[in-house]
Amino acid sequence: MRSDKGILRDFTKPKIASKQKTTVMEELTKEFNGKMQSLKFSLGKNEEVIGSKNTEAIARHGALLMSKLQAVHTVKESIVERKFTEGESEEEVNTWTKEFDGFLKEADERALTLRQLVEKWKKKNVRRTRWNPIKRKLRSQRPNTRSG
């Protein structure tokens, strides 16, 4: 007759590593692929966010993209360093980075476009908020020419 303690003990024992341990490079590559997929997903939301014309949402989305881009670039640089450490040539590393450099450049441009769009809208709103009180004041000072 087995006790509950025995079952629990068996369950919590560390498993013998039957799988090969993943290498640092495999972990970095897995992390890189996940971050790239997340960045692609967020870029797919660009048109929807811009279409909302909500300045705050666009600003948040732009900051999100910049954050994700920074994370991707950080992991990419770790992989590049690791590749050199493992003896890969500069040509091999360049070949690997060319696979996605175009995408990252496009993502950088889209994030910059969002930032510029927000700045443009903010400037436009500042001008509007500065001018509107002046217009109201001028209107209130205008003599009433309507005869009733």
C-alpha atoms as a PDB file:
ATOM      1  CA  MET A   1       0.000   0.000   0.000  1.00  0.00           C
ATOM      2  CA  ARG A   2       1.451   3.364  -1.086  1.00  0.00           C
ATOM      3  CA  SER A   3       1.040   6.455   0.952  1.00  0.00           C
ATOM      4  CA  ASP A   4       0.329   9.896  -0.430  1.00  0.00           C
ATOM      5  CA  LYS A   5       3.791  10.918   0.698  1.00  0.00           C
ATOM      6  CA  GLY A   6       5.370   8.403  -1.659  1.00  0.00           C
ATOM      7  CA  ILE A   7       3.401   9.675  -4.640  1.00  0.00           C
ATOM      8  CA  LEU A   8       4.284  13.256  -3.824  1.00  0.00           C
ATOM      9  CA  ARG A   9       7.920  12.378  -3.369  1.00  0.00           C
ATOM     10  CA  ASP A  10       8.060  10.609  -6.731  1.00  0.00           C
ATOM     11  CA  PHE A  11       6.307  13.485  -8.434  1.00  0.00           C
ATOM     12  CA  THR A  12       8.635  16.159  -7.066  1.00  0.00           C
ATOM     13  CA  LYS A  13      11.887  14.340  -7.775  1.00  0.00           C
ATOM     14  CA  PRO A  14      13.969  16.169 -10.319  1.00  0.00           C
ATOM     15  CA  LYS A  15      13.710  14.464 -13.657  1.00  0.00           C
ATOM     16  CA  ILE A  16      16.816  12.913 -15.075  1.00  0.00           C
ATOM     17  CA  ALA A  17      17.917  14.964 -18.010  1.00  0.00           C
ATOM     18  CA  SER A  18      16.837  12.678 -20.803  1.00  0.00           C
ATOM     19  CA  LYS A  19      16.681  15.561 -23.221  1.00  0.00           C
ATOM     20  CA  GLN A  20      19.857  17.180 -24.345  1.00  0.00           C
ATOM     21  CA  LYS A  21      20.521  20.383 -22.542  1.00  0.00           C
ATOM     22  CA  THR A  22      19.813  23.319 -24.751  1.00  0.00           C
ATOM     23  CA  THR A  23      22.788  25.389 -25.615  1.00  0.00           C
ATOM     24  CA  VAL A  24      23.082  29.087 -24.936  1.00  0.00           C
ATOM     25  CA  MET A  25      22.821  29.729 -28.662  1.00  0.00           C
ATOM     26  CA  GLU A  26      19.589  27.734 -28.906  1.00  0.00           C
ATOM     27  CA  GLU A  27      18.114  29.703 -26.008  1.00  0.00           C
ATOM     28  CA  LEU A  28      19.170  33.022 -27.532  1.00  0.00           C
ATOM     29  CA  THR A  29      17.763  32.011 -30.918  1.00  0.00           C
ATOM     30  CA  LYS A  30      14.490  30.933 -29.327  1.00  0.00           C
ATOM     31  CA  GLU A  31      14.271  34.250 -27.456  1.00  0.00           C
ATOM     32  CA  PHE A  32      15.130  36.175 -30.627  1.00  0.00           C
ATOM     33  CA  ASN A  33      12.453  34.381 -32.655  1.00  0.00           C
ATOM     34  CA  GLY A  34       9.847  35.047 -29.968  1.00  0.00           C
ATOM     35  CA  LYS A  35      10.713  38.749 -29.822  1.00  0.00           C
ATOM     36  CA  MET A  36      10.650  39.022 -33.622  1.00  0.00           C
ATOM     37  CA  GLN A  37       7.238  37.353 -33.745  1.00  0.00           C
ATOM     38  CA  SER A  38       5.937  39.718 -31.071  1.00  0.00           C
ATOM     39  CA  LEU A  39       7.321  42.717 -32.985  1.00  0.00           C
ATOM     40  CA  LYS A  40       5.665  41.531 -36.221  1.00  0.00           C
ATOM     41  CA  PHE A  41       2.381  41.139 -34.377  1.00  0.00           C
ATOM     42  CA  SER A  42       2.598  44.679 -32.978  1.00  0.00           C
ATOM     43  CA  LEU A  43       3.515  46.106 -36.381  1.00  0.00           C
ATOM     44  CA  GLY A  44       0.391  44.473 -37.764  1.00  0.00           C
ATOM     45  CA  LYS A  45      -1.640  46.681 -35.415  1.00  0.00           C
ATOM     46  CA  ASN A  46      -0.140  49.919 -36.816  1.00  0.00           C
ATOM     47  CA  GLU A  47      -2.905  50.780 -39.265  1.00  0.00           C
ATOM     48  CA  GLU A  48      -5.610  50.068 -36.718  1.00  0.00           C
ATOM     49  CA  VAL A  49      -3.965  52.294 -34.116  1.00  0.00           C
ATOM     50  CA  ILE A  50      -3.309  55.114 -36.586  1.00  0.00           C
ATOM     51  CA  GLY A  51      -6.882  54.845 -37.848  1.00  0.00           C
ATOM     52  CA  SER A  52      -8.162  55.484 -34.333  1.00  0.00           C
ATOM     53  CA  LYS A  53      -6.595  58.980 -34.469  1.00  0.00           C
ATOM     54  CA  ASN A  54      -6.186  58.695 -30.702  1.00  0.00           C
ATOM     55  CA  THR A  55      -2.952  60.537 -30.000  1.00  0.00           C
ATOM     56  CA  GLU A  56      -2.384  58.787 -26.679  1.00  0.00           C
ATOM     57  CA  ALA A  57      -2.928  55.318 -28.180  1.00  0.00           C
ATOM     58  CA  ILE A  58      -0.588  56.123 -31.049  1.00  0.00           C
ATOM     59  CA  ALA A  59       2.055  57.425 -28.637  1.00  0.00           C
ATOM     60  CA  ARG A  60       1.755  54.258 -26.521  1.00  0.00           C
ATOM     61  CA  HIS A  61       1.958  52.059 -29.605  1.00  0.00           C
ATOM     62  CA  GLY A  62       5.045  53.923 -30.814  1.00  0.00           C
ATOM     63  CA  ALA A  63       6.695  53.498 -27.414  1.00  0.00           C
ATOM     64  CA  LEU A  64       5.766  49.813 -27.443  1.00  0.00           C
ATOM     65  CA  LEU A  65       7.353  49.350 -30.862  1.00  0.00           C
ATOM     66  CA  MET A  66      10.517  51.159 -29.763  1.00  0.00           C
ATOM     67  CA  SER A  67      10.714  48.969 -26.655  1.00  0.00           C
ATOM     68  CA  LYS A  68      10.278  45.779 -28.697  1.00  0.00           C
ATOM     69  CA  LEU A  69      12.819  46.941 -31.264  1.00  0.00           C
ATOM     70  CA  GLN A  70      15.335  47.625 -28.511  1.00  0.00           C
ATOM     71  CA  ALA A  71      14.757  44.150 -27.069  1.00  0.00           C
ATOM     72  CA  VAL A  72      15.201  42.524 -30.500  1.00  0.00           C
ATOM     73  CA  HIS A  73      18.411  44.466 -31.156  1.00  0.00           C
ATOM     74  CA  THR A  74      19.789  43.521 -27.733  1.00  0.00           C
ATOM     75  CA  VAL A  75      19.226  39.796 -28.287  1.00  0.00           C
ATOM     76  CA  LYS A  76      20.516  40.095 -31.867  1.00  0.00           C
ATOM     77  CA  GLU A  77      23.775  41.597 -30.595  1.00  0.00           C
ATOM     78  CA  SER A  78      24.089  38.805 -28.016  1.00  0.00           C
ATOM     79  CA  ILE A  79      23.693  36.234 -30.792  1.00  0.00           C
ATOM     80  CA  VAL A  80      26.237  38.016 -32.992  1.00  0.00           C
ATOM     81  CA  GLU A  81      28.762  38.034 -30.130  1.00  0.00           C
ATOM     82  CA  ARG A  82      28.063  34.374 -29.438  1.00  0.00           C
ATOM     83  CA  LYS A  83      28.506  33.472 -33.110  1.00  0.00           C
ATOM     84  CA  PHE A  84      31.917  35.148 -33.144  1.00  0.00           C
ATOM     85  CA  THR A  85      32.828  33.430 -29.872  1.00  0.00           C
ATOM     86  CA  GLU A  86      31.898  30.083 -31.395  1.00  0.00           C
ATOM     87  CA  GLY A  87      34.205  30.757 -34.333  1.00  0.00           C
ATOM     88  CA  GLU A  88      31.834  31.832 -37.095  1.00  0.00           C
ATOM     89  CA  SER A  89      33.279  34.128 -39.713  1.00  0.00           C
ATOM     90  CA  GLU A  90      32.168  37.692 -40.308  1.00  0.00           C
ATOM     91  CA  GLU A  91      30.684  36.576 -43.640  1.00  0.00           C
ATOM     92  CA  GLU A  92      28.554  33.910 -41.927  1.00  0.00           C
ATOM     93  CA  VAL A  93      27.343  36.425 -39.340  1.00  0.00           C
ATOM     94  CA  ASN A  94      26.533  38.954 -42.081  1.00  0.00           C
ATOM     95  CA  THR A  95      24.548  36.303 -43.948  1.00  0.00           C
ATOM     96  CA  TRP A  96      22.557  35.550 -40.797  1.00  0.00           C
ATOM     97  CA  THR A  97      21.812  39.213 -40.045  1.00  0.00           C
ATOM     98  CA  LYS A  98      20.798  40.001 -43.643  1.00  0.00           C
ATOM     99  CA  GLU A  99      17.858  37.614 -43.231  1.00  0.00           C
ATOM    100  CA  PHE A 100      16.007  40.099 -41.042  1.00  0.00           C
ATOM    101  CA  ASP A 101      17.850  43.440 -41.254  1.00  0.00           C
ATOM    102  CA  GLY A 102      15.390  44.705 -43.868  1.00  0.00           C
ATOM    103  CA  PHE A 103      12.466  43.909 -41.595  1.00  0.00           C
ATOM    104  CA  LEU A 104      14.118  45.625 -38.626  1.00  0.00           C
ATOM    105  CA  LYS A 105      14.863  48.691 -40.738  1.00  0.00           C
ATOM    106  CA  GLU A 106      11.210  48.841 -41.820  1.00  0.00           C
ATOM    107  CA  ALA A 107      10.092  48.453 -38.191  1.00  0.00           C
ATOM    108  CA  ASP A 108      12.416  51.306 -37.164  1.00  0.00           C
ATOM    109  CA  GLU A 109      10.946  53.503 -39.899  1.00  0.00           C
ATOM    110  CA  ARG A 110       7.367  52.715 -38.868  1.00  0.00           C
ATOM    111  CA  ALA A 111       8.111  53.504 -35.226  1.00  0.00           C
ATOM    112  CA  LEU A 112       9.758  56.774 -36.272  1.00  0.00           C
ATOM    113  CA  THR A 113       6.746  57.620 -38.441  1.00  0.00           C
ATOM    114  CA  LEU A 114       4.439  57.083 -35.462  1.00  0.00           C
ATOM    115  CA  ARG A 115       6.596  59.311 -33.287  1.00  0.00           C
ATOM    116  CA  GLN A 116       6.629  62.040 -35.942  1.00  0.00           C
ATOM    117  CA  LEU A 117       2.861  61.757 -36.386  1.00  0.00           C
ATOM    118  CA  VAL A 118       2.278  62.209 -32.664  1.00  0.00           C
ATOM    119  CA  GLU A 119       4.631  65.196 -32.551  1.00  0.00           C
ATOM    120  CA  LYS A 120       2.858  66.771 -35.515  1.00  0.00           C
ATOM    121  CA  TRP A 121      -0.543  66.313 -33.891  1.00  0.00           C
ATOM    122  CA  LYS A 122       0.721  67.666 -30.579  1.00  0.00           C
ATOM    123  CA  LYS A 123       2.106  70.785 -32.272  1.00  0.00           C
ATOM    124  CA  LYS A 124      -1.165  71.235 -34.134  1.00  0.00           C
ATOM    125  CA  ASN A 125      -3.127  70.936 -30.885  1.00  0.00           C
ATOM    126  CA  VAL A 126      -0.807  73.352 -29.089  1.00  0.00           C
ATOM    127  CA  ARG A 127      -1.371  75.924 -31.804  1.00  0.00           C
ATOM    128  CA  ARG A 128      -5.107  75.318 -31.612  1.00  0.00           C
ATOM    129  CA  THR A 129      -5.203  75.652 -27.818  1.00  0.00           C
ATOM    130  CA  ARG A 130      -3.107  78.832 -27.967  1.00  0.00           C
ATOM    131  CA  TRP A 131      -5.220  80.380 -30.700  1.00  0.00           C
ATOM    132  CA  ASN A 132      -8.733  79.406 -29.557  1.00  0.00           C
ATOM    133  CA  PRO A 133      -8.766  81.569 -26.397  1.00  0.00           C
ATOM    134  CA  ILE A 134      -7.504  84.526 -28.438  1.00  0.00           C
ATOM    135  CA  LYS A 135     -10.253  83.991 -31.026  1.00  0.00           C
ATOM    136  CA  ARG A 136     -12.894  83.806 -28.281  1.00  0.00           C
ATOM    137  CA  LYS A 137     -11.622  86.987 -26.691  1.00  0.00           C
ATOM    138  CA  LEU A 138     -11.645  88.803 -30.043  1.00  0.00           C
ATOM    139  CA  ARG A 139     -15.184  87.617 -30.739  1.00  0.00           C
ATOM    140  CA  SER A 140     -16.391  88.800 -27.358  1.00  0.00           C
ATOM    141  CA  GLN A 141     -14.867  92.225 -27.971  1.00  0.00           C
ATOM    142  CA  ARG A 142     -16.462  92.583 -31.392  1.00  0.00           C
ATOM    143  CA  PRO A 143     -19.400  94.953 -31.439  1.00  0.00           C
ATOM    144  CA  ASN A 144     -22.719  93.321 -32.166  1.00  0.00           C
ATOM    145  CA  THR A 145     -23.705  94.557 -35.639  1.00  0.00           C
ATOM    146  CA  ARG A 146     -26.838  92.506 -35.886  1.00  0.00           C
ATOM    147  CA  SER A 147     -29.997  94.469 -35.507  1.00  0.00           C
ATOM    148  CA  GLY A 148     -32.902  92.693 -34.075  1.00  0.00           C
END
